[in-house]
Short mmCIF file of C-alpha atoms in Angstrom, two decimals:
data_model
loop_
_atom_site.label_atom_id
_atom_site.label_comp_id
_atom_site.label_asym_id
_atom_site.label_seq_id
_atom_site.Cartn_x
_atom_site.Cartn_y
_atom_site.Cartn_z
CA MET U 1073 0.02 -0.02 0.02
CA ASP U 1074 1.39 3.34 -1.05
CA LEU U 1075 -0.44 6.35 0.38
CA LEU U 1076 0.53 10.08 0.74
CA LEU U 1077 -2.21 11.76 2.88
CA LEU U 1078 -1.82 15.50 3.39
CA SER U 1079 -3.68 17.54 5.97
CA ASN U 1080 -4.15 20.46 3.52
CA SER U 1081 -3.07 21.99 0.25
CA VAL U 1082 -1.57 25.38 0.98
CA LEU U 1083 0.86 26.75 3.53
CA PRO U 1084 0.93 30.35 4.31
CA GLY U 1085 3.24 32.21 1.88
CA THR U 1086 3.54 29.30 -0.53
CA GLU U 1087 1.70 28.36 -3.68
CA TYR U 1088 -1.00 25.73 -4.00
CA LEU U 1089 0.42 22.25 -3.22
CA GLU U 1090 3.96 23.67 -3.29
CA TYR U 1091 5.00 22.03 -0.03
CA ALA U 1092 3.71 18.66 -1.40
CA LEU U 1093 6.05 18.72 -4.42
CA PRO U 1094 9.15 17.18 -2.74
CA LEU U 1095 6.97 14.60 -1.05
CA LEU U 1096 5.40 13.62 -4.36
CA LYS U 1097 8.79 13.48 -6.05
CA ALA U 1098 10.04 11.24 -3.31
CA GLN U 1099 7.13 8.85 -3.49
CA LEU U 1100 6.23 8.72 -7.28
CA GLY U 1101 8.95 6.33 -8.38
CA GLY U 1102 8.37 5.82 -12.12
CA ARG U 1103 4.68 6.48 -11.86
CA ARG U 1104 3.30 9.25 -14.00
CA LYS U 1105 -0.35 8.31 -15.09
CA VAL U 1106 -2.70 10.03 -12.79
CA VAL U 1107 -6.48 10.05 -12.47
CA PHE U 1108 -7.60 13.06 -10.51
CA ILE U 1109 -10.84 12.98 -8.56
CA PRO U 1110 -12.20 16.62 -8.48
CA PHE U 1111 -15.61 15.95 -6.73
CA ALA U 1112 -14.76 17.76 -3.56
CA GLY U 1113 -14.69 20.96 -5.67
CA VAL U 1114 -18.07 22.64 -5.28
CA THR U 1115 -17.58 26.29 -5.98
CA GLN U 1116 -15.21 25.59 -9.00
CA SER U 1117 -15.84 23.44 -11.99
CA PHE U 1118 -14.19 20.04 -12.15
CA ASP U 1119 -12.39 21.17 -15.27
CA ALA U 1120 -10.96 24.27 -13.52
CA TYR U 1121 -9.99 22.21 -10.41
CA THR U 1122 -8.16 19.60 -12.61
CA ASP U 1123 -6.38 22.49 -14.51
CA LYS U 1124 -5.35 24.06 -11.18
CA VAL U 1125 -3.74 20.75 -10.05
CA ARG U 1126 -2.11 20.22 -13.34
CA LEU U 1127 -0.44 23.72 -13.05
CA ALA U 1128 0.60 23.22 -9.48
CA LEU U 1129 2.26 19.87 -10.27
CA ALA U 1130 3.65 20.91 -13.71
CA GLU U 1131 7.30 20.28 -12.78
CA LEU U 1132 6.65 16.60 -11.95
CA ASP U 1133 5.69 15.82 -15.62
CA LEU U 1134 2.62 13.89 -14.78
CA SER U 1135 -0.16 12.93 -17.17
CA ILE U 1136 -3.29 13.99 -15.27
CA THR U 1137 -6.75 13.00 -16.38
CA GLY U 1138 -9.93 14.29 -14.61
CA ILE U 1139 -12.04 11.30 -13.94
CA HIS U 1140 -15.16 13.33 -14.81
CA THR U 1141 -13.89 13.49 -18.43
CA VAL U 1142 -13.71 9.80 -19.14
CA ASP U 1143 -16.49 7.47 -20.35
CA ASP U 1144 -15.44 4.52 -18.38
CA ALA U 1145 -14.25 5.79 -15.03
CA PRO U 1146 -13.74 2.38 -13.39
CA ALA U 1147 -11.50 1.31 -16.28
CA ALA U 1148 -9.58 4.55 -16.06
CA ILE U 1149 -8.97 3.97 -12.33
CA ALA U 1150 -7.90 0.49 -12.90
CA ALA U 1151 -5.31 1.68 -15.46
CA ALA U 1152 -3.99 4.59 -13.31
CA GLU U 1153 -0.56 4.47 -11.68
CA ILE U 1154 -1.68 7.26 -9.32
CA VAL U 1155 -5.11 8.12 -7.88
CA MET U 1156 -5.16 11.68 -6.65
CA VAL U 1157 -8.13 13.07 -4.67
CA GLY U 1158 -8.33 16.80 -4.11
CA GLY U 1159 -9.75 18.68 -1.06
CA GLY U 1160 -12.93 20.71 -0.76
CA ASN U 1161 -16.29 19.26 0.56
CA THR U 1162 -15.97 15.67 1.78
CA PHE U 1163 -19.68 14.88 1.56
CA ASN U 1164 -19.90 15.97 -2.07
CA MET U 1165 -16.81 13.94 -2.91
CA LEU U 1166 -18.05 10.77 -1.20
CA LYS U 1167 -21.57 11.12 -2.69
CA ASN U 1168 -20.11 11.37 -6.19
CA CYS U 1169 -17.62 8.59 -5.80
CA ARG U 1170 -20.39 6.38 -4.41
CA GLU U 1171 -22.91 7.16 -7.08
CA ARG U 1172 -20.43 6.72 -9.90
CA GLY U 1173 -19.33 3.31 -8.53
CA LEU U 1174 -15.69 4.44 -7.92
CA ILE U 1175 -15.14 3.29 -4.15
CA GLU U 1176 -14.28 -0.36 -5.06
CA PRO U 1177 -12.29 0.48 -8.11
CA ILE U 1178 -10.14 2.92 -6.30
CA ARG U 1179 -9.64 0.47 -3.43
CA GLN U 1180 -8.58 -2.21 -5.85
CA ALA U 1181 -6.25 0.08 -7.88
CA VAL U 1182 -4.42 0.97 -4.61
CA ASN U 1183 -4.29 -2.59 -3.45
CA ASN U 1184 -2.75 -3.42 -6.86
CA GLY U 1185 0.06 -0.90 -6.51
CA ALA U 1186 -1.31 2.51 -7.55
CA LEU U 1187 -0.16 5.42 -5.38
CA TYR U 1188 -2.98 7.18 -3.54
CA VAL U 1189 -2.49 10.90 -2.99
CA GLY U 1190 -5.15 12.88 -1.08
CA TRP U 1191 -5.26 16.19 0.68
CA SER U 1192 -7.74 17.42 3.13
CA ALA U 1193 -11.06 15.76 2.13
CA GLY U 1194 -9.02 13.49 -0.04
CA ALA U 1195 -7.05 12.31 3.00
CA ASN U 1196 -10.32 11.70 4.83
CA LEU U 1197 -11.55 9.43 1.96
CA ALA U 1198 -8.60 7.02 2.55
CA CYS U 1199 -9.85 6.48 6.10
CA PRO U 1200 -12.42 3.91 7.35
CA THR U 1201 -15.09 6.66 7.38
CA ILE U 1202 -15.50 10.31 6.83
CA ARG U 1203 -16.75 10.75 10.39
CA THR U 1204 -13.70 13.01 11.23
CA THR U 1205 -14.30 15.58 8.41
CA ASN U 1206 -14.67 19.28 9.39
CA ASP U 1207 -16.87 19.96 6.42
CA MET U 1208 -20.47 20.99 6.37
CA PRO U 1209 -22.93 18.18 5.39
CA ILE U 1210 -24.15 19.98 2.28
CA ILE U 1211 -25.37 16.76 0.71
CA ASP U 1212 -26.14 13.20 1.85
CA PRO U 1213 -23.32 10.98 0.90
CA GLY U 1214 -25.41 7.82 1.24
CA GLY U 1215 -23.45 6.53 4.20
CA LEU U 1216 -20.26 7.65 5.98
CA ASP U 1217 -18.06 4.60 5.21
CA ALA U 1218 -15.03 5.45 2.99
CA LEU U 1219 -12.11 3.71 1.42
CA ASN U 1220 -10.60 2.15 4.48
CA LEU U 1221 -7.05 2.04 3.13
CA LEU U 1222 -5.59 3.20 6.43
CA PRO U 1223 -6.73 1.86 9.97
CA LEU U 1224 -6.82 5.45 11.28
CA GLN U 1225 -9.15 8.33 11.14
CA ILE U 1226 -7.55 11.47 10.07
CA ASN U 1227 -8.92 14.86 11.24
CA PRO U 1228 -7.42 17.17 8.73
CA HIS U 1229 -6.59 20.87 9.40
CA PHE U 1230 -6.30 19.88 13.03
CA THR U 1231 -6.23 22.77 15.51
CA ASN U 1232 -7.79 23.03 18.96
CA ALA U 1233 -7.92 26.81 18.71
CA LEU U 1234 -11.20 28.69 18.42
CA PRO U 1235 -11.70 32.25 17.13
CA ALA U 1236 -11.47 34.61 20.13
CA GLY U 1237 -14.72 34.70 22.15
CA HIS U 1238 -16.25 31.83 20.29
CA GLN U 1239 -18.41 29.46 22.31
CA GLY U 1240 -18.70 26.48 19.97
CA GLU U 1241 -17.05 23.08 20.55
CA THR U 1242 -13.28 22.72 20.19
CA ARG U 1243 -12.03 20.17 17.71
CA GLU U 1244 -11.00 17.77 20.55
CA GLN U 1245 -14.47 18.06 22.09
CA ARG U 1246 -15.93 17.08 18.62
CA ILE U 1247 -13.55 14.09 18.27
CA ARG U 1248 -14.41 13.03 21.84
CA GLU U 1249 -18.05 12.95 20.82
CA LEU U 1250 -17.14 10.57 17.96
CA LEU U 1251 -15.12 8.30 20.28
CA VAL U 1252 -18.18 8.00 22.54
CA VAL U 1253 -20.41 6.67 19.81
CA ALA U 1254 -17.46 4.82 17.95
CA PRO U 1255 -14.94 3.78 20.59
CA GLU U 1256 -13.35 1.38 18.14
CA LEU U 1257 -11.84 4.34 16.14
CA GLU U 1258 -8.40 5.95 16.50
CA VAL U 1259 -8.29 9.56 15.42
CA ILE U 1260 -5.12 11.44 14.34
CA GLY U 1261 -5.41 15.25 14.65
CA LEU U 1262 -3.21 16.11 11.71
CA PRO U 1263 -2.04 19.79 11.75
CA GLU U 1264 -1.82 21.85 8.62
CA GLY U 1265 1.49 21.19 6.95
CA SER U 1266 1.68 17.59 8.17
CA TRP U 1267 1.09 14.35 6.27
CA ILE U 1268 1.05 10.62 6.72
CA ALA U 1269 3.13 8.59 4.23
CA VAL U 1270 2.53 4.83 3.88
CA GLN U 1271 5.09 2.83 2.03
CA ASP U 1272 6.27 -0.87 2.18
CA GLY U 1273 3.89 -1.55 4.94
CA HIS U 1274 5.04 1.26 7.21
CA ALA U 1275 3.24 4.49 8.07
CA GLN U 1276 5.12 7.71 9.19
CA LEU U 1277 4.05 11.16 10.34
CA GLY U 1278 5.57 13.84 8.05
CA GLY U 1279 6.07 17.48 8.67
CA ASP U 1280 7.75 19.36 11.53
CA LYS U 1281 4.91 19.50 13.90
CA PRO U 1282 3.61 16.91 16.34
CA ALA U 1283 0.16 15.31 15.73
CA LEU U 1284 -2.33 14.21 18.35
CA LEU U 1285 -3.72 10.70 18.68
CA PHE U 1286 -7.12 10.38 20.27
CA LYS U 1287 -8.44 7.05 21.54
CA ALA U 1288 -11.62 6.47 23.54
CA SER U 1289 -11.32 7.05 27.35
CA GLN U 1290 -7.72 8.11 27.15
CA PRO U 1291 -6.01 11.54 27.28
CA ALA U 1292 -4.69 12.75 23.91
CA ILE U 1293 -1.32 11.25 23.00
CA THR U 1294 1.29 13.52 21.36
CA LEU U 1295 3.07 11.94 18.38
CA ALA U 1296 6.37 13.68 17.64
CA ALA U 1297 7.27 14.69 14.04
CA GLY U 1298 8.53 11.62 12.28
CA HIS U 1299 6.55 9.20 14.42
CA HIS U 1300 6.21 5.71 13.02
CA PHE U 1301 2.52 4.53 13.29
CA PHE U 1302 3.33 0.91 12.09
CA MET V 804 -46.37 28.39 15.18
CA ASP V 805 -44.42 29.40 18.21
CA LEU V 806 -40.67 28.95 18.04
CA LEU V 807 -37.73 30.25 20.04
CA LEU V 808 -34.55 29.30 18.19
CA LEU V 809 -31.27 30.33 19.95
CA SER V 810 -27.80 30.18 18.32
CA ASN V 811 -26.21 28.91 21.45
CA SER V 812 -26.61 28.16 25.22
CA VAL V 813 -23.92 30.24 27.06
CA LEU V 814 -22.65 33.81 26.66
CA PRO V 815 -19.26 34.68 28.04
CA GLY V 816 -19.48 35.53 31.76
CA THR V 817 -22.97 34.26 32.26
CA GLU V 818 -24.49 30.93 33.44
CA TYR V 819 -25.87 28.19 31.16
CA LEU V 820 -29.03 29.43 29.32
CA GLU V 821 -29.01 32.58 31.53
CA TYR V 822 -29.50 34.89 28.58
CA ALA V 823 -32.38 32.82 27.47
CA LEU V 824 -34.39 33.22 30.74
CA PRO V 825 -36.09 36.52 29.81
CA LEU V 826 -36.82 35.30 26.31
CA LEU V 827 -38.45 32.19 27.61
CA LYS V 828 -40.45 34.15 30.20
CA ALA V 829 -41.85 36.49 27.53
CA GLN V 830 -42.86 33.62 25.22
CA LEU V 831 -44.05 30.89 27.71
CA GLY V 832 -47.56 32.30 28.39
CA GLY V 833 -49.16 29.83 30.74
CA ARG V 834 -47.31 26.84 29.39
CA ARG V 835 -45.33 24.85 31.93
CA LYS V 836 -45.23 21.24 30.76
CA VAL V 837 -42.05 20.54 28.99
CA VAL V 838 -40.60 17.53 27.18
CA PHE V 839 -36.80 17.88 26.88
CA ILE V 840 -34.97 16.10 24.04
CA PRO V 841 -31.37 15.49 25.32
CA PHE V 842 -30.10 13.37 22.32
CA ALA V 843 -27.57 15.94 21.21
CA GLY V 844 -25.79 15.30 24.42
CA VAL V 845 -23.05 12.70 23.75
CA THR V 846 -20.31 13.24 26.36
CA GLN V 847 -22.91 13.56 29.19
CA SER V 848 -25.72 11.23 30.05
CA PHE V 849 -29.30 12.09 29.05
CA ASP V 850 -30.23 12.24 32.79
CA ALA V 851 -27.38 14.67 33.62
CA TYR V 852 -28.15 16.89 30.63
CA THR V 853 -31.94 17.03 31.61
CA ASP V 854 -30.88 17.87 35.25
CA LYS V 855 -28.57 20.63 33.95
CA VAL V 856 -31.43 22.25 31.98
CA ARG V 857 -33.82 21.83 34.95
CA LEU V 858 -31.33 23.69 37.21
CA ALA V 859 -30.64 26.40 34.61
CA LEU V 860 -34.43 27.09 34.17
CA ALA V 861 -35.42 26.56 37.85
CA GLU V 862 -36.83 30.08 38.37
CA LEU V 863 -39.34 29.47 35.40
CA ASP V 864 -41.20 26.85 37.50
CA LEU V 865 -41.38 24.48 34.62
CA SER V 866 -42.20 20.80 34.80
CA ILE V 867 -39.41 19.18 32.66
CA THR V 868 -39.48 15.49 31.60
CA GLY V 869 -36.55 13.94 29.73
CA ILE V 870 -38.09 12.18 26.72
CA HIS V 871 -35.66 9.30 27.23
CA THR V 872 -37.34 8.47 30.57
CA VAL V 873 -40.97 7.91 29.25
CA ASP V 874 -42.28 4.58 27.84
CA ASP V 875 -44.50 6.28 25.23
CA ALA V 876 -42.51 9.14 23.79
CA PRO V 877 -44.89 10.12 20.98
CA ALA V 878 -47.69 10.40 23.53
CA ALA V 879 -45.52 12.46 25.83
CA ILE V 880 -44.75 14.80 23.00
CA ALA V 881 -48.38 15.14 22.05
CA ALA V 882 -49.29 16.00 25.60
CA ALA V 883 -46.42 18.58 26.05
CA GLU V 884 -47.00 22.32 26.07
CA ILE V 885 -43.35 22.97 25.35
CA VAL V 886 -40.87 20.85 23.24
CA MET V 887 -37.34 21.76 24.17
CA VAL V 888 -34.34 20.53 22.22
CA GLY V 889 -30.81 21.08 23.66
CA GLY V 890 -27.59 21.58 21.69
CA GLY V 891 -24.66 19.26 21.25
CA ASN V 892 -24.15 16.96 18.30
CA THR V 893 -26.82 17.45 15.57
CA PHE V 894 -26.20 14.09 13.91
CA ASN V 895 -26.63 12.10 17.07
CA MET V 896 -29.74 14.10 17.94
CA LEU V 897 -31.43 13.64 14.56
CA LYS V 898 -30.47 9.97 14.45
CA ASN V 899 -32.17 9.37 17.81
CA CYS V 900 -35.25 11.40 17.00
CA ARG V 901 -35.64 9.56 13.70
CA GLU V 902 -35.13 6.12 15.07
CA ARG V 903 -37.46 6.64 17.95
CA GLY V 904 -40.16 7.97 15.62
CA LEU V 905 -40.25 11.46 17.16
CA ILE V 906 -39.94 13.64 13.99
CA GLU V 907 -43.65 13.66 13.09
CA PRO V 908 -44.96 13.75 16.70
CA ILE V 909 -42.79 16.91 17.32
CA ARG V 910 -44.00 18.51 14.23
CA GLN V 911 -47.55 17.80 15.09
CA ALA V 912 -47.26 19.05 18.62
CA VAL V 913 -45.83 22.34 17.42
CA ASN V 914 -48.47 22.64 14.69
CA ASN V 915 -51.09 22.10 17.53
CA GLY V 916 -49.70 24.97 19.59
CA ALA V 917 -46.77 23.60 21.63
CA LEU V 918 -43.84 26.12 21.95
CA TYR V 919 -40.72 24.76 20.38
CA VAL V 920 -37.47 25.89 22.09
CA GLY V 921 -34.05 24.90 20.64
CA TRP V 922 -30.48 26.07 21.01
CA SER V 923 -27.64 25.29 18.72
CA ALA V 924 -28.33 21.74 17.39
CA GLY V 925 -31.97 22.18 18.66
CA ALA V 926 -32.25 25.30 16.53
CA ASN V 927 -30.91 23.36 13.52
CA LEU V 928 -33.55 20.68 14.06
CA ALA V 929 -36.37 23.17 13.43
CA CYS V 930 -35.03 23.96 9.90
CA PRO V 931 -35.79 22.10 6.72
CA THR V 932 -32.60 20.19 6.99
CA ILE V 933 -29.48 19.89 9.22
CA ARG V 934 -27.27 20.71 6.22
CA THR V 935 -26.12 23.94 8.07
CA THR V 936 -24.82 22.33 11.20
CA ASN V 937 -21.19 22.88 12.27
CA ASP V 938 -20.93 19.49 13.98
CA MET V 939 -18.80 16.57 13.05
CA PRO V 940 -20.72 13.70 11.45
CA ILE V 941 -20.13 11.25 14.24
CA ILE V 942 -23.01 9.07 13.27
CA ASP V 943 -25.23 8.63 10.18
CA PRO V 944 -28.57 10.34 10.92
CA GLY V 945 -30.39 8.33 8.17
CA GLY V 946 -30.94 11.42 6.01
CA LEU V 947 -30.41 15.15 6.55
CA ASP V 948 -34.04 16.25 6.48
CA ALA V 949 -35.27 17.73 9.76
CA LEU V 950 -38.52 19.21 11.24
CA ASN V 951 -39.03 22.00 8.60
CA LEU V 952 -40.94 24.23 11.10
CA LEU V 953 -39.15 27.40 9.68
CA PRO V 954 -38.47 28.04 5.93
CA LEU V 955 -34.87 29.13 6.62
CA GLN V 956 -31.65 27.24 7.42
CA ILE V 957 -30.04 28.48 10.52
CA ASN V 958 -26.18 28.30 10.83
CA PRO V 959 -25.82 28.54 14.64
CA HIS V 960 -22.68 30.00 16.26
CA PHE V 961 -22.11 31.95 13.17
CA THR V 962 -18.74 33.68 12.79
CA ASN V 963 -16.57 34.15 9.77
CA ALA V 964 -13.46 34.32 11.80
CA LEU V 965 -10.81 31.55 11.72
CA PRO V 966 -8.14 30.81 14.33
CA ALA V 967 -5.04 32.90 13.43
CA GLY V 968 -3.08 31.29 10.65
CA HIS V 969 -5.67 28.54 9.86
CA GLN V 970 -6.16 27.53 6.22
CA GLY V 971 -9.44 25.76 6.43
CA GLU V 972 -12.75 27.09 4.87
CA THR V 973 -14.44 30.02 6.47
CA ARG V 974 -18.08 29.58 7.52
CA GLU V 975 -19.22 31.72 4.52
CA GLN V 976 -17.24 29.47 2.15
CA ARG V 977 -18.88 26.34 3.69
CA ILE V 978 -22.31 27.95 3.33
CA ARG V 979 -21.52 28.97 -0.29
CA GLU V 980 -20.83 25.26 -1.14
CA LEU V 981 -24.18 24.39 0.30
CA LEU V 982 -25.91 27.02 -1.80
CA VAL V 983 -24.24 25.56 -5.03
CA VAL V 984 -25.70 22.14 -4.41
CA ALA V 985 -28.95 23.36 -2.84
CA PRO V 986 -29.65 26.92 -4.36
CA GLU V 987 -33.32 26.74 -3.13
CA LEU V 988 -32.20 27.17 0.54
CA GLU V 989 -31.80 30.47 2.39
CA VAL V 990 -29.22 30.42 5.20
CA ILE V 991 -29.07 32.69 8.24
CA GLY V 992 -25.75 33.11 9.87
CA LEU V 993 -26.89 33.49 13.47
CA PRO V 994 -24.23 34.90 15.74
CA GLU V 995 -23.82 33.61 19.32
CA GLY V 996 -26.09 35.51 21.55
CA SER V 997 -28.72 35.96 18.82
CA TRP V 998 -31.99 34.14 18.27
CA ILE V 999 -35.11 33.95 16.07
CA ALA V 1000 -38.53 34.12 17.67
CA VAL V 1001 -41.59 33.07 15.70
CA GLN V 1002 -44.95 34.11 17.17
CA ASP V 1003 -48.39 34.77 15.52
CA GLY V 1004 -47.07 34.18 12.06
CA HIS V 1005 -44.06 36.50 12.36
CA ALA V 1006 -40.44 35.88 12.80
CA GLN V 1007 -38.03 38.34 14.25
CA LEU V 1008 -34.22 38.36 14.78
CA GLY V 1009 -33.46 38.82 18.45
CA GLY V 1010 -30.23 39.94 20.18
CA ASP V 1011 -28.09 43.05 19.68
CA LYS V 1012 -26.07 41.88 16.65
CA PRO V 1013 -26.79 41.78 13.04
CA ALA V 1014 -27.10 38.45 11.31
CA LEU V 1015 -26.22 37.52 7.75
CA LEU V 1016 -28.60 36.11 5.13
CA PHE V 1017 -27.03 34.04 2.39
CA LYS V 1018 -28.77 33.20 -0.86
CA ALA V 1019 -27.41 31.45 -3.94
CA SER V 1020 -25.52 33.81 -6.29
CA GLN V 1021 -25.99 36.90 -4.23
CA PRO V 1022 -23.64 38.63 -1.85
CA ALA V 1023 -24.38 38.18 1.82
CA ILE V 1024 -27.25 40.52 3.12
CA THR V 1025 -26.82 42.02 6.51
CA LEU V 1026 -30.01 41.90 8.67
CA ALA V 1027 -30.02 44.51 11.49
CA ALA V 1028 -30.91 43.39 15.07
CA GLY V 1029 -34.66 43.32 15.34
CA HIS V 1030 -35.11 42.38 11.68
CA HIS V 1031 -38.58 41.07 10.82
CA PHE V 1032 -38.24 37.98 8.53
CA PHE V 1033 -41.92 37.66 7.85
#
């Protein structure tokens, strides 16, 4: 299994996906043929989203096909060397993937050796469920189960800060609610600028910040940068 | 229709539901018999949540029954003068209400003259759907449709601020995504400390802050404190 799961797409002061370029370079190997899944993009067209990613990754010399442009999407996924899933609204993404019958083809492609790259909502899709998304439920995804490529629930864009004076739940409080109704899950609070890379059966925390691991009925566990999950 | 829909439960420097006491007093009339719906409470027991509300509202001399304690919940709702729905996790609340067959009984009770009081998740439940909740989807609610007592989607705890340095979507960006996939909806960004009161066929914005009205393909409209919706 070969996964690159990024918390987010942009770091302050850098271009779109710029911080991901060296990570992608390191993990690509000889693979160049990408299907891009743009369905998390809601306020931009799927074409525009695909073009934006092409531009951001131009120096990698990839061949990027938007999955919305092909007639036989499962076949295109089966033939892909890289499955890339962009961020945006997780509910809209999962609904589209489910309705178009892409869940099982993506899982199979990755099990057969394709590299899975996802950021934000795309990182969530690789988890057992999307129950740790921060997004608004703008549409019913037809169930919360996702790809289950990784045995951890990523909470992307993790921060426990609230805007000054705000009375809403903190991120940890929200995750604690999840762990009451689903104590079998383990949740990684993945800060912006961090990622999880899975290669050769091992998973490592990337980036220069610690992440938090939340388990039911236990205090949060701090995972140092570079932590090996398994 | 008689509704009191509060953005949240606590204002800084005040006790739980303290700011709601004068509003409740003004809208109760002679009604005292309350069923309380505690299902949004996840990290506290339904008993503890009901007791907390009883304590907070003690000076109103209400008779408050937790709906989880009665054998025939639909009958208890039908006999209630006030249906009160507390905040917490909206998904857990809707799932429980749906599975226990309470959606239609609550709607009927309110149509028959019961006062509906909801805060945060409880305010969301009164809307056409829960698609404007801020909560984490910790459990599948079996569909996003809600009570539809008000023809507006409330976004509770509304703020467009992000924690410093955070790259996630603003609240307005999230609402804009909703309005792309559901342009028929109208969304009220209801700041903390504000509420919507519906009485005698009229709906008014309460509190001392403006709220924002979001419609598809239009800039946000500022609604002054005291605004009459209809």
